[in-house]
């Protein structure tokens, strides 16, 4: 490879062709619009193109890679030299997008949380196929009562159906990352629990999970003077811990909190 991978941009390129084929085959790309974030040297892009999307947009932060991608691909491709964290996702395309991203892991988590928490009725994507560090993916897909269950899973499962696709070994990348990776597939839910503002869900879950090992009586007391009535209405057992409350229950607590402020 002629390019020296930049650690600062989390550049670990997929080089295992079998894995790339498997990634591309999990979605029906033909005649759909696709967005790929962090395409790097275009390894995944090549395989996406074989499936004949109607359009593909690439967003790559690294100028050197961007220039290379311009040379490598021509027709039917829109390439943008931008930082995905600074892009207004709603202006990327008029059509719903299938999004692929093998990005630096910290960025995958940040953007997916941003996007999902901000999402209103009209989702701008139809699915997201994103790579995470395995441990982070375990948190994303964890369910109530799991040790990994926490804010990340609550935020993302709130509006998304989430499926683990498969784990990917460090050997499939160049340079080899120190960690294992997991591919995760997200689909917007048709219906989700409505609250007024997502930042209240962030706030409430922060208060609960800051005291992860304590009983939920503590955070409830901190939030509501009438915490006893509220727990009765919501049928909450005060001896439970934050990990034992479902996503729906957190949303109901948020609603109570929002009632107080309105
Ligand atoms: N998807 C490619 C490259 C993976 S490496 C493959 O699988 O082979 C991660 C890529 O994300 C690199 O090309 C890096 O330059 C790019 N990147 C890192 N931060 C980014 C950001 N904030 N916005 C857009 N691209 C980014």
Coordinates of N, CA and C and ligand atoms in Angstrom, one line a residue, residues 9-14 36-41 43-44 59-62 65 82-85 102-104 107, ligand 1:
X9 N -6.7 9.3 12.4 CA -8.0 9.2 11.8 C -8.5 7.8 11.8
X10 N -7.9 7.0 12.7 CA -8.4 5.6 12.9 C -8.4 4.8 11.6
X11 N -7.3 5.0 10.9 CA -7.3 4.3 9.6 C -6.8 2.8 9.7
X12 N -7.8 2.0 9.7 CA -7.6 0.5 9.6 C -8.4 0.1 8.4
X13 N -7.8 -0.2 7.3 CA -8.5 -0.5 6.1 C -8.9 -2.0 6.0
X14 N -10.1 -2.3 5.6 CA -10.5 -3.7 5.4 C -9.8 -4.3 4.2
X36 N -21.5 6.2 2.0 CA -20.5 5.6 2.7 C -19.6 6.6 3.4
X37 N -19.5 6.4 4.7 CA -18.7 7.4 5.5 C -17.3 6.8 5.8
X38 N -16.3 7.6 5.6 CA -14.9 7.1 5.9 C -14.6 5.9 4.9
X39 N -14.7 6.2 3.6 CA -14.4 5.1 2.6 C -13.0 4.7 2.5
X40 N -12.1 5.6 3.0 CA -10.6 5.2 3.0 C -10.1 5.1 1.6
X41 N -9.6 3.9 1.3 CA -9.0 3.6 0.0 C -10.1 3.1 -1.0
X43 N -12.1 0.3 -0.6 CA -12.2 -1.2 -0.6 C -13.6 -1.6 -0.6
X44 N -14.3 -1.1 0.4 CA -15.7 -1.5 0.5 C -16.6 -0.8 -0.6
X59 N -18.1 10.3 1.9 CA -17.7 11.4 2.7 C -16.4 11.0 3.4
X60 N -15.3 11.6 3.1 CA -14.0 11.2 3.6 C -13.2 12.4 4.1
X61 N -12.8 12.4 5.3 CA -12.1 13.5 5.9 C -10.7 13.8 5.4
X62 N -10.0 12.7 5.1 CA -8.6 12.8 4.8 C -8.4 13.3 3.3
X65 N -6.6 10.8 0.9 CA -7.5 9.7 0.5 C -8.6 10.2 -0.4
X82 N -15.0 15.9 3.6 CA -15.6 16.6 4.8 C -15.5 15.7 6.1
X83 N -15.7 16.3 7.2 CA -15.7 15.6 8.5 C -17.2 15.2 8.7
X84 N -17.5 14.0 8.8 CA -18.9 13.6 9.0 C -19.5 14.2 10.3
X85 N -18.7 14.5 11.2 CA -19.3 15.1 12.5 C -19.8 16.5 12.2
X102 N -17.3 2.1 8.1 CA -16.3 1.5 8.9 C -15.4 2.7 9.3
X103 N -15.8 3.3 10.3 CA -15.1 4.6 10.8 C -14.3 4.3 12.0
X104 N -13.5 5.3 12.4 CA -12.9 5.2 13.8 C -14.0 4.9 14.8
X107 N -15.9 7.6 16.7 CA -16.8 8.4 15.8 C -18.1 7.7 15.5
Ligands
LIG1 N1 -14.0 2.1 5.2 C1 -12.7 1.9 4.8 C2 -11.7 2.7 5.6 C3 -11.7 2.4 7.1 S1 -10.5 3.4 8.0 C4 -12.3 0.4 4.9 O1 -13.1 -0.3 5.5 O2 -11.3 0.0 4.3 C5 -11.5 4.8 8.6 C6 -11.7 5.9 7.6 O3 -12.5 6.9 8.1 C7 -10.4 6.5 7.1 O4 -10.4 6.6 5.7 C8 -10.5 7.9 7.8 O5 -9.7 8.8 7.1 C9 -11.9 8.2 7.8 N2 -12.4 9.2 8.8 C10 -11.9 9.3 10.0 N3 -12.6 10.3 10.7 C11 -13.5 10.7 9.8 C12 -14.5 11.7 9.9 N4 -14.7 12.4 11.0 N5 -15.3 12.0 8.8 C13 -15.1 11.3 7.7 N6 -14.2 10.3 7.5 C14 -13.4 10.0 8.6

